[in-house]
């Protein structure tokens, strides 16, 4: 099993649990049902769409091309946070408190 798949499989539940816990903690009780439903849609719908698109692409494109494109997109996505936001150390932004 590739290491990347193992790390994604181990990390994704942590992200989902953290997001849904934040929704439950920060949403007023009278809005929790609606908010939770919308958050579930935003969290899970992109994965369903990607599965359908991936299945369609595999049917018409060589899998090696798809792996290369996916790898390049992944590297591109990691370059954005690695580049930083231009904030020097010691110049942290002030985060507003609730």
Short mmCIF file of N, CA and C in Angstrom, two decimals:
data_model
loop_
_atom_site.label_atom_id
_atom_site.label_comp_id
_atom_site.label_asym_id
_atom_site.label_seq_id
_atom_site.Cartn_x
_atom_site.Cartn_y
_atom_site.Cartn_z
N UNK A 1 0.85 -1.18 0.00
CA UNK A 1 0.00 0.00 0.00
C UNK A 1 0.90 1.23 0.00
N UNK A 2 0.63 2.15 -0.92
CA UNK A 2 1.44 3.37 -0.94
C UNK A 2 1.27 4.19 0.33
N UNK A 3 2.33 4.82 0.72
CA UNK A 3 2.33 5.61 1.95
C UNK A 3 1.32 6.75 1.89
N UNK A 4 1.21 7.39 0.74
CA UNK A 4 0.26 8.50 0.61
C UNK A 4 -1.17 8.08 0.88
N UNK A 5 -1.54 6.92 0.36
CA UNK A 5 -2.91 6.42 0.59
C UNK A 5 -3.12 6.12 2.06
N UNK A 6 -2.11 5.58 2.71
CA UNK A 6 -2.22 5.28 4.13
C UNK A 6 -2.38 6.57 4.95
N UNK A 7 -1.61 7.59 4.61
CA UNK A 7 -1.70 8.86 5.34
C UNK A 7 -3.05 9.55 5.11
N UNK A 8 -3.55 9.50 3.88
CA UNK A 8 -4.86 10.09 3.60
C UNK A 8 -5.94 9.34 4.36
N UNK A 9 -5.86 8.03 4.34
CA UNK A 9 -6.85 7.22 5.06
C UNK A 9 -6.83 7.47 6.55
N UNK A 10 -5.67 7.75 7.11
CA UNK A 10 -5.57 8.01 8.54
C UNK A 10 -5.94 9.46 8.88
N UNK A 11 -5.66 10.39 7.98
CA UNK A 11 -5.88 11.80 8.28
C UNK A 11 -7.27 12.31 7.97
N UNK A 12 -7.92 11.75 6.98
CA UNK A 12 -9.23 12.25 6.58
C UNK A 12 -10.28 12.14 7.68
N UNK A 13 -10.38 11.03 8.40
CA UNK A 13 -11.36 10.99 9.49
C UNK A 13 -11.11 12.06 10.55
N UNK A 14 -9.86 12.37 10.80
CA UNK A 14 -9.54 13.41 11.80
C UNK A 14 -10.08 14.76 11.34
N UNK A 15 -9.93 15.08 10.07
CA UNK A 15 -10.42 16.36 9.54
C UNK A 15 -11.95 16.41 9.60
N UNK A 16 -12.59 15.32 9.19
CA UNK A 16 -14.05 15.30 9.20
C UNK A 16 -14.61 15.41 10.61
N UNK A 17 -14.02 14.69 11.53
CA UNK A 17 -14.47 14.74 12.93
C UNK A 17 -14.27 16.14 13.50
N UNK A 18 -13.13 16.76 13.21
CA UNK A 18 -12.87 18.11 13.70
C UNK A 18 -13.87 19.11 13.13
N UNK A 19 -14.17 18.99 11.84
CA UNK A 19 -15.12 19.92 11.21
C UNK A 19 -16.51 19.76 11.80
N UNK A 20 -16.96 18.53 11.93
CA UNK A 20 -18.31 18.32 12.45
C UNK A 20 -18.42 18.65 13.93
N UNK A 21 -17.35 18.44 14.68
CA UNK A 21 -17.35 18.85 16.09
C UNK A 21 -17.43 20.36 16.21
N UNK A 22 -16.71 21.07 15.35
CA UNK A 22 -16.77 22.53 15.37
C UNK A 22 -18.17 23.02 15.04
N UNK A 23 -18.83 22.37 14.09
CA UNK A 23 -20.21 22.75 13.75
C UNK A 23 -21.10 22.56 14.97
N UNK A 24 -20.99 21.43 15.64
CA UNK A 24 -21.84 21.16 16.79
C UNK A 24 -21.58 22.12 17.94
N UNK A 25 -20.33 22.50 18.13
CA UNK A 25 -19.99 23.37 19.26
C UNK A 25 -20.34 24.83 18.99
N UNK A 26 -20.24 25.28 17.75
CA UNK A 26 -20.37 26.69 17.44
C UNK A 26 -21.75 27.10 16.91
N UNK A 27 -22.60 26.14 16.61
CA UNK A 27 -23.91 26.46 16.04
C UNK A 27 -24.96 26.53 17.13
N UNK A 28 -25.81 27.54 17.11
CA UNK A 28 -26.91 27.59 18.08
C UNK A 28 -27.82 26.37 17.92
N UNK A 29 -28.40 25.93 19.02
CA UNK A 29 -29.18 24.70 19.03
C UNK A 29 -30.35 24.73 18.05
N UNK A 30 -30.98 25.88 17.89
CA UNK A 30 -32.14 25.94 17.01
C UNK A 30 -31.77 25.89 15.53
N UNK A 31 -30.50 26.07 15.19
CA UNK A 31 -30.03 26.03 13.79
C UNK A 31 -29.15 24.82 13.50
N UNK A 32 -28.95 23.95 14.46
CA UNK A 32 -27.98 22.86 14.32
C UNK A 32 -28.36 21.89 13.21
N UNK A 33 -29.62 21.51 13.10
CA UNK A 33 -30.02 20.54 12.08
C UNK A 33 -29.77 21.03 10.67
N UNK A 34 -30.18 22.25 10.39
CA UNK A 34 -29.99 22.83 9.06
C UNK A 34 -28.50 23.00 8.77
N UNK A 35 -27.77 23.52 9.74
CA UNK A 35 -26.35 23.75 9.54
C UNK A 35 -25.59 22.44 9.33
N UNK A 36 -25.90 21.44 10.14
CA UNK A 36 -25.23 20.15 9.99
C UNK A 36 -25.52 19.53 8.64
N UNK A 37 -26.74 19.64 8.18
CA UNK A 37 -27.08 19.12 6.85
C UNK A 37 -26.30 19.79 5.74
N UNK A 38 -26.17 21.10 5.84
CA UNK A 38 -25.42 21.83 4.81
C UNK A 38 -23.93 21.51 4.87
N UNK A 39 -23.41 21.38 6.07
CA UNK A 39 -21.99 21.05 6.21
C UNK A 39 -21.71 19.65 5.67
N UNK A 40 -22.59 18.71 5.96
CA UNK A 40 -22.42 17.35 5.43
C UNK A 40 -22.40 17.38 3.90
N UNK A 41 -23.29 18.17 3.31
CA UNK A 41 -23.32 18.27 1.85
C UNK A 41 -22.01 18.86 1.33
N UNK A 42 -21.52 19.91 1.96
CA UNK A 42 -20.28 20.53 1.51
C UNK A 42 -19.07 19.62 1.71
N UNK A 43 -19.09 18.78 2.73
CA UNK A 43 -17.96 17.90 2.99
C UNK A 43 -17.95 16.66 2.10
N UNK A 44 -19.13 16.10 1.84
CA UNK A 44 -19.18 14.80 1.16
C UNK A 44 -19.53 14.87 -0.32
N UNK A 45 -20.23 15.89 -0.78
CA UNK A 45 -20.62 15.98 -2.19
C UNK A 45 -19.42 16.06 -3.14
N UNK A 46 -18.38 16.82 -2.84
CA UNK A 46 -17.25 16.85 -3.77
C UNK A 46 -16.61 15.47 -3.98
N UNK A 47 -16.57 14.65 -2.95
CA UNK A 47 -16.01 13.31 -3.10
C UNK A 47 -16.87 12.46 -4.04
N UNK A 48 -18.17 12.56 -3.90
CA UNK A 48 -19.06 11.80 -4.78
C UNK A 48 -18.91 12.25 -6.24
N UNK A 49 -18.83 13.55 -6.44
CA UNK A 49 -18.66 14.07 -7.80
C UNK A 49 -17.31 13.63 -8.37
N UNK A 50 -16.27 13.67 -7.56
CA UNK A 50 -14.94 13.25 -8.01
C UNK A 50 -14.90 11.76 -8.37
N UNK A 51 -15.61 10.93 -7.61
CA UNK A 51 -15.67 9.50 -7.92
C UNK A 51 -16.34 9.27 -9.27
N UNK A 52 -17.42 9.96 -9.54
CA UNK A 52 -18.11 9.82 -10.82
C UNK A 52 -17.21 10.31 -11.96
N UNK A 53 -16.60 11.46 -11.77
CA UNK A 53 -15.72 12.01 -12.80
C UNK A 53 -14.52 11.11 -13.04
N UNK A 54 -13.94 10.59 -11.95
CA UNK A 54 -12.79 9.70 -12.10
C UNK A 54 -13.15 8.41 -12.83
N UNK A 55 -14.30 7.85 -12.51
CA UNK A 55 -14.73 6.64 -13.20
C UNK A 55 -14.94 6.89 -14.69
N UNK A 56 -15.50 8.06 -15.01
CA UNK A 56 -15.68 8.40 -16.42
C UNK A 56 -14.36 8.63 -17.14
N UNK A 57 -13.42 9.29 -16.46
CA UNK A 57 -12.12 9.56 -17.08
C UNK A 57 -11.32 8.28 -17.30
N UNK A 58 -11.40 7.34 -16.38
CA UNK A 58 -10.67 6.08 -16.53
C UNK A 58 -11.20 5.31 -17.73
N UNK A 59 -12.48 5.47 -18.03
CA UNK A 59 -13.07 4.76 -19.16
C UNK A 59 -12.56 5.28 -20.50
N UNK A 60 -12.15 6.56 -20.57
CA UNK A 60 -11.75 7.14 -21.85
C UNK A 60 -10.29 7.57 -21.92
N UNK A 61 -9.56 7.51 -20.80
CA UNK A 61 -8.17 7.98 -20.76
C UNK A 61 -7.29 6.90 -20.12
N UNK A 62 -6.05 6.84 -20.55
CA UNK A 62 -5.10 5.90 -19.97
C UNK A 62 -4.83 6.27 -18.50
N UNK A 63 -4.76 5.27 -17.65
CA UNK A 63 -4.59 5.53 -16.22
C UNK A 63 -3.26 6.20 -15.90
N UNK A 64 -2.23 5.98 -16.72
CA UNK A 64 -0.94 6.61 -16.46
C UNK A 64 -1.01 8.12 -16.66
N UNK A 65 -1.78 8.55 -17.63
CA UNK A 65 -1.97 9.99 -17.85
C UNK A 65 -2.70 10.61 -16.65
N UNK A 66 -3.73 9.94 -16.18
CA UNK A 66 -4.47 10.45 -15.03
C UNK A 66 -3.61 10.51 -13.79
N UNK A 67 -2.76 9.51 -13.58
CA UNK A 67 -1.86 9.53 -12.42
C UNK A 67 -0.87 10.69 -12.51
N UNK A 68 -0.35 10.93 -13.70
CA UNK A 68 0.60 12.04 -13.87
C UNK A 68 -0.07 13.39 -13.62
N UNK A 69 -1.28 13.56 -14.15
CA UNK A 69 -2.00 14.82 -13.96
C UNK A 69 -2.36 15.01 -12.48
N UNK A 70 -2.81 13.93 -11.84
CA UNK A 70 -3.15 14.00 -10.42
C UNK A 70 -1.92 14.33 -9.57
N UNK A 71 -0.80 13.71 -9.88
CA UNK A 71 0.44 13.99 -9.16
C UNK A 71 0.89 15.42 -9.33
N UNK A 72 0.80 15.93 -10.56
CA UNK A 72 1.18 17.33 -10.80
C UNK A 72 0.25 18.28 -10.06
N UNK A 73 -1.04 17.98 -10.04
CA UNK A 73 -1.99 18.83 -9.31
C UNK A 73 -1.71 18.79 -7.82
N UNK A 74 -1.36 17.62 -7.30
CA UNK A 74 -1.03 17.51 -5.88
C UNK A 74 0.21 18.32 -5.53
N UNK A 75 1.22 18.25 -6.37
CA UNK A 75 2.43 19.04 -6.13
C UNK A 75 2.13 20.53 -6.21
N UNK A 76 1.29 20.91 -7.16
CA UNK A 76 0.90 22.31 -7.27
C UNK A 76 0.16 22.80 -6.03
N UNK A 77 -0.69 21.94 -5.48
CA UNK A 77 -1.43 22.31 -4.27
C UNK A 77 -0.52 22.44 -3.05
N UNK A 78 0.53 21.66 -3.00
CA UNK A 78 1.46 21.76 -1.87
C UNK A 78 2.37 22.98 -2.01
N UNK A 79 2.54 23.46 -3.22
CA UNK A 79 3.42 24.62 -3.42
C UNK A 79 2.79 25.90 -2.87
N UNK A 80 1.47 25.98 -2.87
CA UNK A 80 0.81 27.20 -2.40
C UNK A 80 1.08 27.44 -0.92
N UNK A 81 0.81 26.48 -0.01
CA UNK A 81 1.12 26.76 1.40
C UNK A 81 2.62 26.80 1.68
N UNK A 82 3.41 26.08 0.90
CA UNK A 82 4.86 26.10 1.11
C UNK A 82 5.43 27.48 0.77
N UNK A 83 4.77 28.18 -0.14
CA UNK A 83 5.22 29.51 -0.54
C UNK A 83 5.05 30.52 0.58
N UNK A 84 4.05 30.32 1.42
CA UNK A 84 3.82 31.23 2.53
C UNK A 84 2.97 32.41 2.13
N UNK A 85 2.62 33.22 3.12
CA UNK A 85 1.76 34.38 2.88
C UNK A 85 2.54 35.68 2.95
N UNK A 86 3.82 35.63 3.11
CA UNK A 86 4.60 36.84 3.17
C UNK A 86 4.66 37.47 4.55
N UNK A 87 4.18 36.77 5.56
CA UNK A 87 4.23 37.29 6.93
C UNK A 87 5.55 36.84 7.53
N UNK A 88 6.34 37.79 7.99
CA UNK A 88 7.62 37.45 8.60
C UNK A 88 7.41 36.97 10.02
N UNK A 89 8.34 36.19 10.50
CA UNK A 89 8.22 35.72 11.88
C UNK A 89 8.25 36.92 12.81
N UNK A 90 7.40 36.89 13.83
CA UNK A 90 7.29 37.99 14.74
C UNK A 90 6.24 39.01 14.33
N UNK A 91 5.70 38.85 13.11
CA UNK A 91 4.66 39.75 12.62
C UNK A 91 3.35 39.01 12.47
N UNK A 92 2.98 38.25 13.46
CA UNK A 92 1.76 37.46 13.37
C UNK A 92 0.55 38.37 13.27
N UNK A 93 -0.42 37.92 12.49
CA UNK A 93 -1.65 38.68 12.35
C UNK A 93 -2.46 38.55 13.62
N UNK A 94 -3.17 39.59 13.96
CA UNK A 94 -4.02 39.54 15.13
C UNK A 94 -5.33 38.88 14.75
N UNK A 95 -5.71 37.86 15.49
CA UNK A 95 -6.94 37.14 15.23
C UNK A 95 -8.03 37.71 16.12
N UNK A 96 -9.15 38.13 15.53
CA UNK A 96 -10.21 38.69 16.37
C UNK A 96 -10.82 37.64 17.29
N UNK A 97 -11.09 38.03 18.51
CA UNK A 97 -11.69 37.14 19.50
C UNK A 97 -13.19 37.29 19.46
N UNK A 98 -13.88 36.21 19.78
CA UNK A 98 -15.35 36.26 19.88
C UNK A 98 -15.76 36.81 21.19
#
